[in-house]
Amino acid sequence: MIGVWSEHAQIYLLFFATLTTLFFALPIFLAPLAWARMMMWKIPKDTDLAVYFGRCLGAFILIVEMLAFRAGLTGEGLVFTFQVLIAVFLFMLVVHIYGALKKIQPITETMENILWVVLLVLTLAFFPVV
């Protein structure tokens, strides 16, 4: 299964990076509290720390997006970018499963586990075989 669609690895990265930049990275980076409200989080009165952490998370997502766009457009760092994505998706699964088990997150975050599994499987399927 790993690399079954590897000849389309760059197209997959461009598609992935475009969608996740528009729907995750930029909203979290530019308006973290609006994104949090949309995801059904309770917003505290003092929001400075939440905004700070949201923007930090958004910045790191944008770094991953830049890696994906570079690899998708040029082919440079293709294997490394896929390895980074696999690590991101595995860690995000751990974070969201933990939150679900502890019952400390809205249902939208628990349902996000489906997204992380789908992205992990797709990324493995498109993994560039060298």
PDB file of C-alpha atoms in Angstrom:
ATOM      1  CA  MET A   1       0.000   0.000   0.000  1.00  0.00           C
ATOM      2  CA  ILE A   2       2.842   2.403   0.716  1.00  0.00           C
ATOM      3  CA  GLY A   3       3.581   4.362  -2.427  1.00  0.00           C
ATOM      4  CA  VAL A   4       0.840   2.792  -4.538  1.00  0.00           C
ATOM      5  CA  TRP A   5       0.150   6.239  -6.097  1.00  0.00           C
ATOM      6  CA  SER A   6       3.703   7.555  -5.752  1.00  0.00           C
ATOM      7  CA  GLU A   7       3.843   8.847  -9.330  1.00  0.00           C
ATOM      8  CA  HIS A   8       1.269  11.462  -8.279  1.00  0.00           C
ATOM      9  CA  ALA A   9       3.090  12.528  -5.093  1.00  0.00           C
ATOM     10  CA  GLN A  10       3.684  16.115  -6.190  1.00  0.00           C
ATOM     11  CA  ILE A  11       0.071  16.648  -7.309  1.00  0.00           C
ATOM     12  CA  TYR A  12      -1.132  15.253  -3.984  1.00  0.00           C
ATOM     13  CA  LEU A  13       1.096  17.705  -2.089  1.00  0.00           C
ATOM     14  CA  LEU A  14      -0.171  20.672  -4.098  1.00  0.00           C
ATOM     15  CA  PHE A  15      -3.795  19.653  -3.531  1.00  0.00           C
ATOM     16  CA  PHE A  16      -3.196  18.967   0.169  1.00  0.00           C
ATOM     17  CA  ALA A  17      -1.257  22.195   0.763  1.00  0.00           C
ATOM     18  CA  THR A  18      -3.812  24.363  -1.027  1.00  0.00           C
ATOM     19  CA  LEU A  19      -6.772  23.003   0.930  1.00  0.00           C
ATOM     20  CA  THR A  20      -5.102  22.952   4.328  1.00  0.00           C
ATOM     21  CA  THR A  21      -3.604  26.408   3.878  1.00  0.00           C
ATOM     22  CA  LEU A  22      -7.019  27.875   3.098  1.00  0.00           C
ATOM     23  CA  PHE A  23      -9.047  25.975   5.706  1.00  0.00           C
ATOM     24  CA  PHE A  24      -6.596  25.413   8.579  1.00  0.00           C
ATOM     25  CA  ALA A  25      -3.321  27.319   8.488  1.00  0.00           C
ATOM     26  CA  LEU A  26      -4.458  30.807   7.518  1.00  0.00           C
ATOM     27  CA  PRO A  27      -7.625  30.862   9.655  1.00  0.00           C
ATOM     28  CA  ILE A  28      -5.721  29.637  12.739  1.00  0.00           C
ATOM     29  CA  PHE A  29      -2.825  32.033  12.075  1.00  0.00           C
ATOM     30  CA  LEU A  30      -4.950  35.118  11.316  1.00  0.00           C
ATOM     31  CA  ALA A  31      -8.017  34.627  13.515  1.00  0.00           C
ATOM     32  CA  PRO A  32      -7.420  31.856  16.069  1.00  0.00           C
ATOM     33  CA  LEU A  33     -10.403  32.734  18.273  1.00  0.00           C
ATOM     34  CA  ALA A  34     -12.833  32.805  15.350  1.00  0.00           C
ATOM     35  CA  TRP A  35     -11.523  29.402  14.315  1.00  0.00           C
ATOM     36  CA  ALA A  36     -11.854  28.136  17.905  1.00  0.00           C
ATOM     37  CA  ARG A  37     -15.462  29.342  18.115  1.00  0.00           C
ATOM     38  CA  MET A  38     -16.250  27.590  14.841  1.00  0.00           C
ATOM     39  CA  MET A  39     -14.773  24.401  16.312  1.00  0.00           C
ATOM     40  CA  MET A  40     -17.060  24.832  19.373  1.00  0.00           C
ATOM     41  CA  TRP A  41     -14.362  25.668  21.923  1.00  0.00           C
ATOM     42  CA  LYS A  42     -15.357  27.721  24.967  1.00  0.00           C
ATOM     43  CA  ILE A  43     -13.481  31.015  24.857  1.00  0.00           C
ATOM     44  CA  PRO A  44     -12.253  32.410  28.198  1.00  0.00           C
ATOM     45  CA  LYS A  45     -12.435  36.104  29.112  1.00  0.00           C
ATOM     46  CA  ASP A  46      -8.674  36.508  28.975  1.00  0.00           C
ATOM     47  CA  THR A  47      -7.822  35.509  25.407  1.00  0.00           C
ATOM     48  CA  ASP A  48      -4.242  36.748  24.998  1.00  0.00           C
ATOM     49  CA  LEU A  49      -2.661  33.348  25.662  1.00  0.00           C
ATOM     50  CA  ALA A  50      -5.167  31.559  23.402  1.00  0.00           C
ATOM     51  CA  VAL A  51      -4.461  34.016  20.572  1.00  0.00           C
ATOM     52  CA  TYR A  52      -0.708  33.623  21.089  1.00  0.00           C
ATOM     53  CA  PHE A  53      -0.835  29.808  21.007  1.00  0.00           C
ATOM     54  CA  GLY A  54      -3.238  29.860  18.064  1.00  0.00           C
ATOM     55  CA  ARG A  55      -0.926  32.059  16.039  1.00  0.00           C
ATOM     56  CA  CYS A  56       2.073  29.901  16.988  1.00  0.00           C
ATOM     57  CA  LEU A  57       0.220  26.802  15.816  1.00  0.00           C
ATOM     58  CA  GLY A  58      -0.809  28.595  12.631  1.00  0.00           C
ATOM     59  CA  ALA A  59       2.797  29.596  11.987  1.00  0.00           C
ATOM     60  CA  PHE A  60       3.978  25.993  12.274  1.00  0.00           C
ATOM     61  CA  ILE A  61       1.200  24.800   9.996  1.00  0.00           C
ATOM     62  CA  LEU A  62       2.288  27.405   7.445  1.00  0.00           C
ATOM     63  CA  ILE A  63       5.852  26.044   7.622  1.00  0.00           C
ATOM     64  CA  VAL A  64       4.556  22.563   6.809  1.00  0.00           C
ATOM     65  CA  GLU A  65       2.480  24.080   3.990  1.00  0.00           C
ATOM     66  CA  MET A  66       5.598  25.767   2.548  1.00  0.00           C
ATOM     67  CA  LEU A  67       7.438  22.436   2.598  1.00  0.00           C
ATOM     68  CA  ALA A  68       4.509  20.808   0.782  1.00  0.00           C
ATOM     69  CA  PHE A  69       4.238  23.581  -1.817  1.00  0.00           C
ATOM     70  CA  ARG A  70       8.008  23.521  -2.475  1.00  0.00           C
ATOM     71  CA  ALA A  71       8.097  19.747  -2.846  1.00  0.00           C
ATOM     72  CA  GLY A  72       4.903  19.754  -4.894  1.00  0.00           C
ATOM     73  CA  LEU A  73       6.134  22.424  -7.301  1.00  0.00           C
ATOM     74  CA  THR A  74       9.808  21.457  -7.609  1.00  0.00           C
ATOM     75  CA  GLY A  75      10.108  17.891  -6.385  1.00  0.00           C
ATOM     76  CA  GLU A  76      12.826  19.092  -3.991  1.00  0.00           C
ATOM     77  CA  GLY A  77      12.634  17.458  -0.555  1.00  0.00           C
ATOM     78  CA  LEU A  78       9.768  15.209  -1.623  1.00  0.00           C
ATOM     79  CA  VAL A  79      10.557  12.254   0.662  1.00  0.00           C
ATOM     80  CA  PHE A  80      11.386  14.533   3.609  1.00  0.00           C
ATOM     81  CA  THR A  81       8.095  16.408   3.195  1.00  0.00           C
ATOM     82  CA  PHE A  82       6.138  13.167   3.218  1.00  0.00           C
ATOM     83  CA  GLN A  83       8.014  12.061   6.342  1.00  0.00           C
ATOM     84  CA  VAL A  84       7.112  15.360   8.031  1.00  0.00           C
ATOM     85  CA  LEU A  85       3.451  14.958   7.071  1.00  0.00           C
ATOM     86  CA  ILE A  86       3.347  11.417   8.436  1.00  0.00           C
ATOM     87  CA  ALA A  87       4.839  12.647  11.728  1.00  0.00           C
ATOM     88  CA  VAL A  88       2.353  15.539  11.901  1.00  0.00           C
ATOM     89  CA  PHE A  89      -0.633  13.261  11.289  1.00  0.00           C
ATOM     90  CA  LEU A  90       0.530  10.671  13.846  1.00  0.00           C
ATOM     91  CA  PHE A  91       1.130  13.331  16.507  1.00  0.00           C
ATOM     92  CA  MET A  92      -2.211  14.991  15.768  1.00  0.00           C
ATOM     93  CA  LEU A  93      -3.903  11.628  16.233  1.00  0.00           C
ATOM     94  CA  VAL A  94      -2.230  11.231  19.627  1.00  0.00           C
ATOM     95  CA  VAL A  95      -3.277  14.751  20.686  1.00  0.00           C
ATOM     96  CA  HIS A  96      -6.888  14.289  19.577  1.00  0.00           C
ATOM     97  CA  ILE A  97      -7.269  10.760  20.946  1.00  0.00           C
ATOM     98  CA  TYR A  98      -5.928  11.948  24.295  1.00  0.00           C
ATOM     99  CA  GLY A  99      -8.393  14.861  24.317  1.00  0.00           C
ATOM    100  CA  ALA A 100     -11.249  12.502  23.448  1.00  0.00           C
ATOM    101  CA  LEU A 101     -10.346  10.006  26.172  1.00  0.00           C
ATOM    102  CA  LYS A 102     -10.027  12.778  28.779  1.00  0.00           C
ATOM    103  CA  LYS A 103     -13.262  14.406  27.475  1.00  0.00           C
ATOM    104  CA  ILE A 104     -11.567  17.820  27.390  1.00  0.00           C
ATOM    105  CA  GLN A 105     -12.361  18.860  23.831  1.00  0.00           C
ATOM    106  CA  PRO A 106     -15.472  19.590  21.783  1.00  0.00           C
ATOM    107  CA  ILE A 107     -16.917  16.823  19.625  1.00  0.00           C
ATOM    108  CA  THR A 108     -15.590  18.604  16.528  1.00  0.00           C
ATOM    109  CA  GLU A 109     -12.035  17.933  17.698  1.00  0.00           C
ATOM    110  CA  THR A 110     -12.790  14.275  18.411  1.00  0.00           C
ATOM    111  CA  MET A 111     -14.325  13.894  14.952  1.00  0.00           C
ATOM    112  CA  GLU A 112     -11.130  15.377  13.521  1.00  0.00           C
ATOM    113  CA  ASN A 113      -9.500  11.987  14.197  1.00  0.00           C
ATOM    114  CA  ILE A 114     -11.218  10.762  11.042  1.00  0.00           C
ATOM    115  CA  LEU A 115      -9.447  13.504   9.076  1.00  0.00           C
ATOM    116  CA  TRP A 116      -6.033  12.602  10.525  1.00  0.00           C
ATOM    117  CA  VAL A 117      -6.490   8.899   9.702  1.00  0.00           C
ATOM    118  CA  VAL A 118      -7.635   9.685   6.146  1.00  0.00           C
ATOM    119  CA  LEU A 119      -4.698  12.058   5.617  1.00  0.00           C
ATOM    120  CA  LEU A 120      -2.272   9.502   7.044  1.00  0.00           C
ATOM    121  CA  VAL A 121      -3.563   6.740   4.736  1.00  0.00           C
ATOM    122  CA  LEU A 122      -3.526   9.052   1.692  1.00  0.00           C
ATOM    123  CA  THR A 123      -0.030  10.271   2.495  1.00  0.00           C
ATOM    124  CA  LEU A 124       1.207   6.693   2.783  1.00  0.00           C
ATOM    125  CA  ALA A 125      -0.485   5.813  -0.505  1.00  0.00           C
ATOM    126  CA  PHE A 126       1.127   8.768  -2.305  1.00  0.00           C
ATOM    127  CA  PHE A 127       4.506   8.325  -0.573  1.00  0.00           C
ATOM    128  CA  PRO A 128       7.246   8.731  -3.184  1.00  0.00           C
ATOM    129  CA  VAL A 129       8.990   5.433  -3.752  1.00  0.00           C
ATOM    130  CA  VAL A 130      12.661   6.056  -4.503  1.00  0.00           C
TER     131      VAL A 130
END
